[in-house]
Coordinates of C-alpha atoms and ligand atoms in Angstrom, one line a residue:
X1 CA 118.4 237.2 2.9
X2 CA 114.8 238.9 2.8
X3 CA 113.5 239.5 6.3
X4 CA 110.7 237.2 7.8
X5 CA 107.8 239.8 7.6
X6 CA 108.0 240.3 3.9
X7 CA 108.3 236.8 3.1
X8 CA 105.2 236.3 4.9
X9 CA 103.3 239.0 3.1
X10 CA 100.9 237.9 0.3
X11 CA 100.2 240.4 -2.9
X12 CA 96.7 241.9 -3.2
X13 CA 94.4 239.6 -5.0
X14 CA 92.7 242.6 -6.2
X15 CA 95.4 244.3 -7.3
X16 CA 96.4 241.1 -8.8
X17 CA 93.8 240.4 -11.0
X18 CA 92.6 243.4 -12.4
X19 CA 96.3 244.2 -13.6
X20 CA 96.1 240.5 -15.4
X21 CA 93.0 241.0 -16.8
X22 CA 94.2 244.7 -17.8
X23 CA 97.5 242.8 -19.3
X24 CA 95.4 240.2 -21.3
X25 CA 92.9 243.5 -22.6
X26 CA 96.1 245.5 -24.2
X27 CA 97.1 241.8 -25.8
X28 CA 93.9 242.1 -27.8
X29 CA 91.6 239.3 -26.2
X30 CA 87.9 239.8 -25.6
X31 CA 88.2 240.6 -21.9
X32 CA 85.6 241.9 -19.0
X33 CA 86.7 242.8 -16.0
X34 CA 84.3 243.1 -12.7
X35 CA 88.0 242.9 -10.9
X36 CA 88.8 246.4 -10.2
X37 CA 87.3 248.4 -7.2
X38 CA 87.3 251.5 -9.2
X39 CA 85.2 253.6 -10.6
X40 CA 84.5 253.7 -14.4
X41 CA 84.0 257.6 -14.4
X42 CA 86.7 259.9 -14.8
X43 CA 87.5 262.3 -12.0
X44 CA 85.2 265.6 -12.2
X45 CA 86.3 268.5 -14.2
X46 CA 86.5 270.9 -11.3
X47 CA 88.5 268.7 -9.3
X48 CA 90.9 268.2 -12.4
X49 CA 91.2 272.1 -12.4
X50 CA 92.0 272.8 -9.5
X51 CA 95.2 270.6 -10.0
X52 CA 96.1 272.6 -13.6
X53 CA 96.1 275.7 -11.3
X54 CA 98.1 274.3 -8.8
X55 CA 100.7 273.3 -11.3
X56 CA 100.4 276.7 -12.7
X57 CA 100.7 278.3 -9.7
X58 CA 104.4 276.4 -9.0
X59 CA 102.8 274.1 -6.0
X60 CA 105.2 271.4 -6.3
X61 CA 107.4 271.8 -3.2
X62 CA 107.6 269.5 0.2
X63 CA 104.4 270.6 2.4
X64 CA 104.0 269.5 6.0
X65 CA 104.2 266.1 6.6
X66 CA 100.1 265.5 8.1
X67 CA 99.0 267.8 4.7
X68 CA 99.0 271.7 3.7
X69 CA 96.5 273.5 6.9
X70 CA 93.6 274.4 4.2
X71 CA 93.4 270.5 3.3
X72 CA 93.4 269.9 7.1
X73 CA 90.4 272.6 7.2
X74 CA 89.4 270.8 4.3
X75 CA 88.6 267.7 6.3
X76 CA 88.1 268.6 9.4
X77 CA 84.7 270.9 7.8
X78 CA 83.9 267.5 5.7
X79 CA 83.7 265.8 8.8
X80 CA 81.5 268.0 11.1
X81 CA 79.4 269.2 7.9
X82 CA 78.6 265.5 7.0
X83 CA 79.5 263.2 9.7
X84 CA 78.8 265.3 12.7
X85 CA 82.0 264.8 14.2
X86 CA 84.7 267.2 15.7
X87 CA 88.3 266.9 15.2
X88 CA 90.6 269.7 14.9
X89 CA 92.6 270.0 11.8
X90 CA 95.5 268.4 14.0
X91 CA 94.1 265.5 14.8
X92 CA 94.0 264.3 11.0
X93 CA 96.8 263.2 9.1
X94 CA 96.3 262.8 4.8
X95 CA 98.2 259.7 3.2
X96 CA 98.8 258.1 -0.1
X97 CA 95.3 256.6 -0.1
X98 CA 93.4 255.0 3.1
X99 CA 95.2 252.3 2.4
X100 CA 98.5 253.7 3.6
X101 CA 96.6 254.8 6.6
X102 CA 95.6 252.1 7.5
X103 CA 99.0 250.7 6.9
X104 CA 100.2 253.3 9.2
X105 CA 97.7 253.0 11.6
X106 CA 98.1 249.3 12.0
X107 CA 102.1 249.6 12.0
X108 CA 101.7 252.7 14.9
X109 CA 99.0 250.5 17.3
X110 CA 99.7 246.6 17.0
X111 CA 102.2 244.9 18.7
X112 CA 103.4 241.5 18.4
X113 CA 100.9 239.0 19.8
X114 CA 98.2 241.5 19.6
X115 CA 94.7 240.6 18.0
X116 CA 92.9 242.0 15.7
X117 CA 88.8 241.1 15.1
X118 CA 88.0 241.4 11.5
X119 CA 84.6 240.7 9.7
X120 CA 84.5 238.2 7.4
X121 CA 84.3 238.7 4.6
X122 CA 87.0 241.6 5.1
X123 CA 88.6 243.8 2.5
X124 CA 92.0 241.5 1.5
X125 CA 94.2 243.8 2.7
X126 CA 93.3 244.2 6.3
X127 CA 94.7 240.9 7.4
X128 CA 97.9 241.2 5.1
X129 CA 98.8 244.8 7.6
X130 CA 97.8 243.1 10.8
X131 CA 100.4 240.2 10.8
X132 CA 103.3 242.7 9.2
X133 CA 102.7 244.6 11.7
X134 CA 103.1 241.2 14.0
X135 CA 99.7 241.3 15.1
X136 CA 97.1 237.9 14.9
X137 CA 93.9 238.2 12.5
X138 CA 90.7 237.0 14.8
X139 CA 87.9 236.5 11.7
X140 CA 84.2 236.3 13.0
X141 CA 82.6 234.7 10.2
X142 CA 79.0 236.1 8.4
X143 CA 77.1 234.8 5.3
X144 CA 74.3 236.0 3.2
X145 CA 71.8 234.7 5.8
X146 CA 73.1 237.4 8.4
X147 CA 73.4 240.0 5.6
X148 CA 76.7 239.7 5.9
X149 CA 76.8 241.7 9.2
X150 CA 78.0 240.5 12.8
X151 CA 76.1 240.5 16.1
X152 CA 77.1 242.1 19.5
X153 CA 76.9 238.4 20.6
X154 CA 79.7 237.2 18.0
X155 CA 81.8 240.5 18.5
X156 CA 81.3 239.6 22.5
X157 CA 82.5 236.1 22.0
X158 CA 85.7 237.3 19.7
X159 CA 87.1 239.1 22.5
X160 CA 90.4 238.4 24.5
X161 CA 92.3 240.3 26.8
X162 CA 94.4 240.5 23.8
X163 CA 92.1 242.0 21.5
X164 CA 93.8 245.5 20.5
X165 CA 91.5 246.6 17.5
X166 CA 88.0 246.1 15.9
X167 CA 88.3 246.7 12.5
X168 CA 84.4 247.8 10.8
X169 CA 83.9 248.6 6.8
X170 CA 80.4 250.0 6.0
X171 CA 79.5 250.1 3.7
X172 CA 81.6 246.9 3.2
X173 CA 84.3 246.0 0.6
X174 CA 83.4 243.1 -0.5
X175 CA 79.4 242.8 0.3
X176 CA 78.0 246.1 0.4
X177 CA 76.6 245.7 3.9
X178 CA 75.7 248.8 5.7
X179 CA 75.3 248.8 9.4
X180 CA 72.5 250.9 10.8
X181 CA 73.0 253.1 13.7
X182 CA 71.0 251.0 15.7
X183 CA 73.1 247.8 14.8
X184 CA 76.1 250.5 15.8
X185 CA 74.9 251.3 18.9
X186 CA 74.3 247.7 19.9
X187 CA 78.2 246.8 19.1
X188 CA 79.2 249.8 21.1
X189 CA 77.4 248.6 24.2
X190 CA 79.6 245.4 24.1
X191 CA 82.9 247.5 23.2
X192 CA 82.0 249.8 26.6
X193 CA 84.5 249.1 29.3
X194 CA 87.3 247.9 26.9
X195 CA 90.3 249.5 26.0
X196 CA 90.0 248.5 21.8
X197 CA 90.3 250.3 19.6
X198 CA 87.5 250.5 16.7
X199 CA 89.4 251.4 13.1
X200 CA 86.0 252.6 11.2
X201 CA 87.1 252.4 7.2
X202 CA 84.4 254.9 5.9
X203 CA 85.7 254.7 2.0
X204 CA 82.2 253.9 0.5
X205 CA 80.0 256.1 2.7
X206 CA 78.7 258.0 -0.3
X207 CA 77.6 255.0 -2.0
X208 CA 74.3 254.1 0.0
X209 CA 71.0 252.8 -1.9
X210 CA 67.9 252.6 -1.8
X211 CA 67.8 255.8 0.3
X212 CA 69.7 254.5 3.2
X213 CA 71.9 257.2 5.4
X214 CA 75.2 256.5 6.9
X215 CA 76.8 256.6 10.4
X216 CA 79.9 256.7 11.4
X217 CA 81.4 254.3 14.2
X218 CA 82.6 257.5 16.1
X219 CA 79.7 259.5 15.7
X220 CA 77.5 256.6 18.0
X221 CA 79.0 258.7 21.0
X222 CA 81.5 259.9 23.5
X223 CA 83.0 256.8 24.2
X224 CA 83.1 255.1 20.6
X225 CA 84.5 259.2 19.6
X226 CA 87.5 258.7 21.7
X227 CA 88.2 254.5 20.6
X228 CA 87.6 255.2 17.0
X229 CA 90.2 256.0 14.2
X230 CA 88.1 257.1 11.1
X231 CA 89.6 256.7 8.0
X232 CA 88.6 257.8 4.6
X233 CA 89.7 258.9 1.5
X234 CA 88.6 260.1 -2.3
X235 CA 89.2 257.3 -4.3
X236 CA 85.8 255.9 -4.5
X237 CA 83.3 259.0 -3.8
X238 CA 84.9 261.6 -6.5
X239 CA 86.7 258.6 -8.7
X240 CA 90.1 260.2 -7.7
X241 CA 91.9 256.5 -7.2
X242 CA 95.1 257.2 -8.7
X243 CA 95.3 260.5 -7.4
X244 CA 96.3 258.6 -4.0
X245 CA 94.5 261.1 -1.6
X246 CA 93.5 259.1 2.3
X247 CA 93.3 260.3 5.8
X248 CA 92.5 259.2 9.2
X249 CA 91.4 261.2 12.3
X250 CA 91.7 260.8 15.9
X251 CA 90.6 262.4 19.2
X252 CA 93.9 260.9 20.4
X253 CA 96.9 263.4 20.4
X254 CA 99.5 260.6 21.3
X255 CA 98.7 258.5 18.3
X256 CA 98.3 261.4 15.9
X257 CA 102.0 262.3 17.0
X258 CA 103.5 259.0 16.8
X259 CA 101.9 258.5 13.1
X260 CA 103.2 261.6 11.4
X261 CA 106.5 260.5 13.1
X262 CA 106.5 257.4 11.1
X263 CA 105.0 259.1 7.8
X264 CA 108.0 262.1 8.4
X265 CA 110.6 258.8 8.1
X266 CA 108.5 256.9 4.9
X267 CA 106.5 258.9 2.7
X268 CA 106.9 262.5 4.4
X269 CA 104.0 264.4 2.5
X270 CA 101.6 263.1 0.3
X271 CA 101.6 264.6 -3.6
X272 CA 101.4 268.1 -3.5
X273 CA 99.3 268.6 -6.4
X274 CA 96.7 266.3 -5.3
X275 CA 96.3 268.0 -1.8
X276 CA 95.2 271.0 -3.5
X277 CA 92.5 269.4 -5.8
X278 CA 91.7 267.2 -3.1
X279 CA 90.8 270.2 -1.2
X280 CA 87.6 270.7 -3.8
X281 CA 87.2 267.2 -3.5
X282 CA 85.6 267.0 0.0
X283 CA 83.8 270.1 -0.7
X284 CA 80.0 270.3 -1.3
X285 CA 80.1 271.7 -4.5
X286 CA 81.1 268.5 -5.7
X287 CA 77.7 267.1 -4.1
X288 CA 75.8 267.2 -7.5
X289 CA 78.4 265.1 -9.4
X290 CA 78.8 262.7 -6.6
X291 CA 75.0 262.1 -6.5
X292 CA 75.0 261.4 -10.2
X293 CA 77.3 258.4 -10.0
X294 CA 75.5 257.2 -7.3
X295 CA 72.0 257.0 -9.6
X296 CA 74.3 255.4 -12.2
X297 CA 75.6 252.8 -10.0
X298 CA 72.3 252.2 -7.8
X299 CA 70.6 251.9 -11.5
X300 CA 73.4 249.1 -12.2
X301 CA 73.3 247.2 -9.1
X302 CA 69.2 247.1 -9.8
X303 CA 70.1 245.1 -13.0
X304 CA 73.0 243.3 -12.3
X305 CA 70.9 241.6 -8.7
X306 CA 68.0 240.9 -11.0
X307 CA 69.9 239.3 -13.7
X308 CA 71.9 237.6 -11.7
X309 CA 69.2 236.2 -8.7
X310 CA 67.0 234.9 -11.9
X311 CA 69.4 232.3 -12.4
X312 CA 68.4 228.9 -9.6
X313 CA 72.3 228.4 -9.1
X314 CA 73.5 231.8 -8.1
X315 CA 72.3 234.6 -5.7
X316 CA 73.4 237.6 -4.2
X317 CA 72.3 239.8 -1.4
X318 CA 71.4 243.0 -2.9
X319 CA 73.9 245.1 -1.2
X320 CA 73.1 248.2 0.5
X321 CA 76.1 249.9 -0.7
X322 CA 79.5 250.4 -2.2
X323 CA 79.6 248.8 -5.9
X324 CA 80.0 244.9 -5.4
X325 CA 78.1 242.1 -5.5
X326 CA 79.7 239.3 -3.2
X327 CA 77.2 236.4 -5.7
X328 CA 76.7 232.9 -3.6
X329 CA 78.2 230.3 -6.1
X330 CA 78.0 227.3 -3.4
X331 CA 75.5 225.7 -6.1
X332 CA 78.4 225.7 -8.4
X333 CA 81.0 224.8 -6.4
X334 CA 83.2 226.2 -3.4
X335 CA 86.5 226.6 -4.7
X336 CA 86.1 230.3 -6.0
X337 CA 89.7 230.1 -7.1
X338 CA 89.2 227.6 -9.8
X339 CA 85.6 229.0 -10.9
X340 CA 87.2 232.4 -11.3
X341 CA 90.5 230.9 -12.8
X342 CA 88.2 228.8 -16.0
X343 CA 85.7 231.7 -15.7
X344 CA 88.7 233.7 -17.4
X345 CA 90.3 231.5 -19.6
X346 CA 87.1 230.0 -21.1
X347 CA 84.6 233.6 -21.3
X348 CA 87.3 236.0 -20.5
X349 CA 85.5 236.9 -17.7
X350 CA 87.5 238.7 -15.0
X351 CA 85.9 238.5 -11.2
X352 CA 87.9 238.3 -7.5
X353 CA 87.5 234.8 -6.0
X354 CA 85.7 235.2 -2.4
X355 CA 88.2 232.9 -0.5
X356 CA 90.5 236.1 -0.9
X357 CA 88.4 237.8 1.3
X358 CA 87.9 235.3 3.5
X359 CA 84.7 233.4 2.2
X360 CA 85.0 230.8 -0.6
X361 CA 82.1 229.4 -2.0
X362 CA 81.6 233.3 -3.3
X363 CA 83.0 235.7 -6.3
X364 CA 83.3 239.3 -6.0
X365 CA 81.6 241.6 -8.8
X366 CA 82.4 244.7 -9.3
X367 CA 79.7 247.0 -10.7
X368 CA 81.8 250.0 -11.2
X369 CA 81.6 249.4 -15.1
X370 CA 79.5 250.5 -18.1
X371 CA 75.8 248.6 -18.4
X372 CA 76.4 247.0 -21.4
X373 CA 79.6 244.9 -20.0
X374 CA 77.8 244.3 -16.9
X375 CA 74.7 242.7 -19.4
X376 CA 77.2 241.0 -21.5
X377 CA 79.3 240.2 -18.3
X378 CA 76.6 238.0 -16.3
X379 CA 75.1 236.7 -19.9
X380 CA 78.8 234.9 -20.1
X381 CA 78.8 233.9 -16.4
X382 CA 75.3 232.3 -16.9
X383 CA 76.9 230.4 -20.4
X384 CA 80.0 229.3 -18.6
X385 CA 78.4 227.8 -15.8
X386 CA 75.5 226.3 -18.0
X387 CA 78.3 224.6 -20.5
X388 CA 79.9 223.2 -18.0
X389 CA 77.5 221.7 -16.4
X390 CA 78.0 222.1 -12.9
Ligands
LIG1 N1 89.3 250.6 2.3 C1 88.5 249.8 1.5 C2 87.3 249.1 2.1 C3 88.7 249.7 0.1 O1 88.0 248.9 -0.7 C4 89.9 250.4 -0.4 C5 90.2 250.1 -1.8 N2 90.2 251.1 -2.6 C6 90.6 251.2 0.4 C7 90.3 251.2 1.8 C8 91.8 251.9 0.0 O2 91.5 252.9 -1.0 P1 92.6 254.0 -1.4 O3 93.9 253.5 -0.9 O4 92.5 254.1 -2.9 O5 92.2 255.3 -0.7
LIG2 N1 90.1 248.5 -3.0 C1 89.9 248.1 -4.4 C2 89.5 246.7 -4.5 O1 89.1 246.1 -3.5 C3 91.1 248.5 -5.2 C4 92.2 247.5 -5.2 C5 92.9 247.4 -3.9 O2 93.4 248.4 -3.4 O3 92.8 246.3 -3.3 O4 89.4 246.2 -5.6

């Protein structure tokens, strides 16, 4: 007999969706997919070289399990340079992918009975890790009206004297919301005097529009430093997602220690290969190739909200970040899950319904994809819902 836990786990909906829509391409039928959070571009040359050397160089061995001391460097220098934050090399441990580390993170801090506060709409994964790890999902709800952001007064309300971890994506997975440092600050105040935790999922902080800078959670100040676990990775700023290169950092020895405990029993080191490149990865002399898929993607966003907010039943918050557009279909209808379902069959049309992040009545559209499918993609959206008649 299967245990409980994993018969309570759900698949990613993400996951799910871009590998049938990837499955329907290969069996030849006219298929765009907005599914995948992933960028179209292909990882940078000199990142790519830096792996050919080390497989020249015979770097295929067993490393330590946090990650080789120069990757540690690595981050820990990424991290002061950019982020303004201190950690020594030892208080960072690299995974296979943030999502591991999170999956770590929430396996090494929540207990049963312990709650959680997540955002909504959240990333689908988060709430999948809380209750494995035995934990209780607490969603405080937003919507386009709020920008998709909650107040210190919600955040205030949320908490119990169960509440174990906050868990804050900005620039948010699936809306593109970006909290200000002031809008930081002001959720800090409230967490003051607590013992949560903040997890502060920074994987989109290079994708920031219309001029907009980032800040992270634990950077707000000494007291947010010491609650915060900051957790990034490569996937989306350098386009290295299969690569599987994550970390998280932590002013906390104790939980540093127990989670290369756990990763020394599952995964032990992540691949050694990728450690190296990874290394030129966070490094700023990949700043210029980074900035150039950002100008391609803010140029994309640009047309896909104009396209797409010139039709009188859809709308989307132009997001502030990351590369989705979470579109408002309530004028449609609310059941995302069928809308996305007929969207495929009848346009071959591949979106993420929004009630698998929380927030039906909403699709998910990924603009990491060329123009012309994005022009093509929305045209078809428009037709669908227009023969329909709905
Ligand atoms: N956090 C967010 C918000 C994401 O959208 C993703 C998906 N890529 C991840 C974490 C995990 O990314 P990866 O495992 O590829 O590093
Ligand atoms: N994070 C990406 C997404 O939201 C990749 C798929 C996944 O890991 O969920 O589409």
């Amino acid at each position: 007999m299967l245990s409980r836990r994993i018969q309570t786990l759900s698949s990613s909906l993400t996951i799910k969706i871009s590998t049938l829509a990837n499955k329907l391409k290969s069996e030849g039928k006219d298929i765009l997919s907005f599914s995948a959070g992933e960028p179209d571009f292909d990882t940078p040359e000199l990142i790519k070289n830096e792996a050919k050397k080390a497989l020249d160089d015979g770097f295929t061995k067993y490393t330590a399990v946090p990650g080789i001391d120069s990757l540690l460097k690595a981050v820990s220098d990424k991290l002061k340079r950019e982020n303004n934050l201190e950690y020594k090399p030892s208080q960072i441990i690299t995974s296979n992918g943030a999502k591991h580390s999170l999956f770590n993170l929430c396996q090494a801090l929540i207990d049963d009975g312990d709650e959680v506060i997540i955002p909504a709409p959240y990333w689908v994964t988060y709430p999948e890790l809380v209750t494995y790890s035995g934990g209780t999902n607490v969603f405080v709800e937003t919507d386009d009206k709020s920008g998709f952001k909650i107040t210190p007064q919600q955040l205030k309300n949320a908490i119990t004297p169960k509440t174990k971890m906050l868990i804050l994506t900005t620039p948010s997975n699936p809306t593109g919301s970006v909290y200000s440092k002031s809008e930081l600050q002001d959720l800090a105040d409230v967490l003051k005097g607590t013992d949560i935790w903040v997890c502060s999922d920074e994987m989109y902080e290079k994708l920031l529009y219309d001029g907009k800078t980032f800040t992270s959670a634990a950077a707000i100040s000494e007291d947010m430093y010491k609650r915060t676990i900051t957790v990034n990775g490569l996937s989306k700023s350098v386009a290295m997602t299969g690569w599987r290169f994550g970390y998280l950092a932590s002013p906390n020895d104790e939980l540093i220690s127990v989670m290369k405990k756990l990763q020394s029993q599952s995964a032990s080191n992540i691949n050694s290969i990728t450690q190296k490149a990874s290394i030129l990865g966070l490094d700023e002399s990949v700043d210029d190739v980074v900035e150039s898929m950002r100008t391609e993607f803010e140029k994309r966003r640009n047309v896909a909200c104009e396209l797409i907010n010139a039709h009188p039943k859809l709308s989307v918050v132009i997001p502030d970040g990351a590369f989705y557009l979470f579109i408002n279909i309530k004028a449609v209808t609310n059941d995302s899950m069928k809308f996305c379902e007929e969207l495929l069959e009848l346009k071959g049309v591949a979106v993420i319904p929004g009630i698998g992040f929380g927030s039906d009545g909403y699709v998910r559209f990924s603009f990491a994809t060329d123009m012309d499918s994005i022009k093509e993609g929305i045209k078809r959206i428009i037709e669908f819902i227009e023969q329909k008649g709905i």
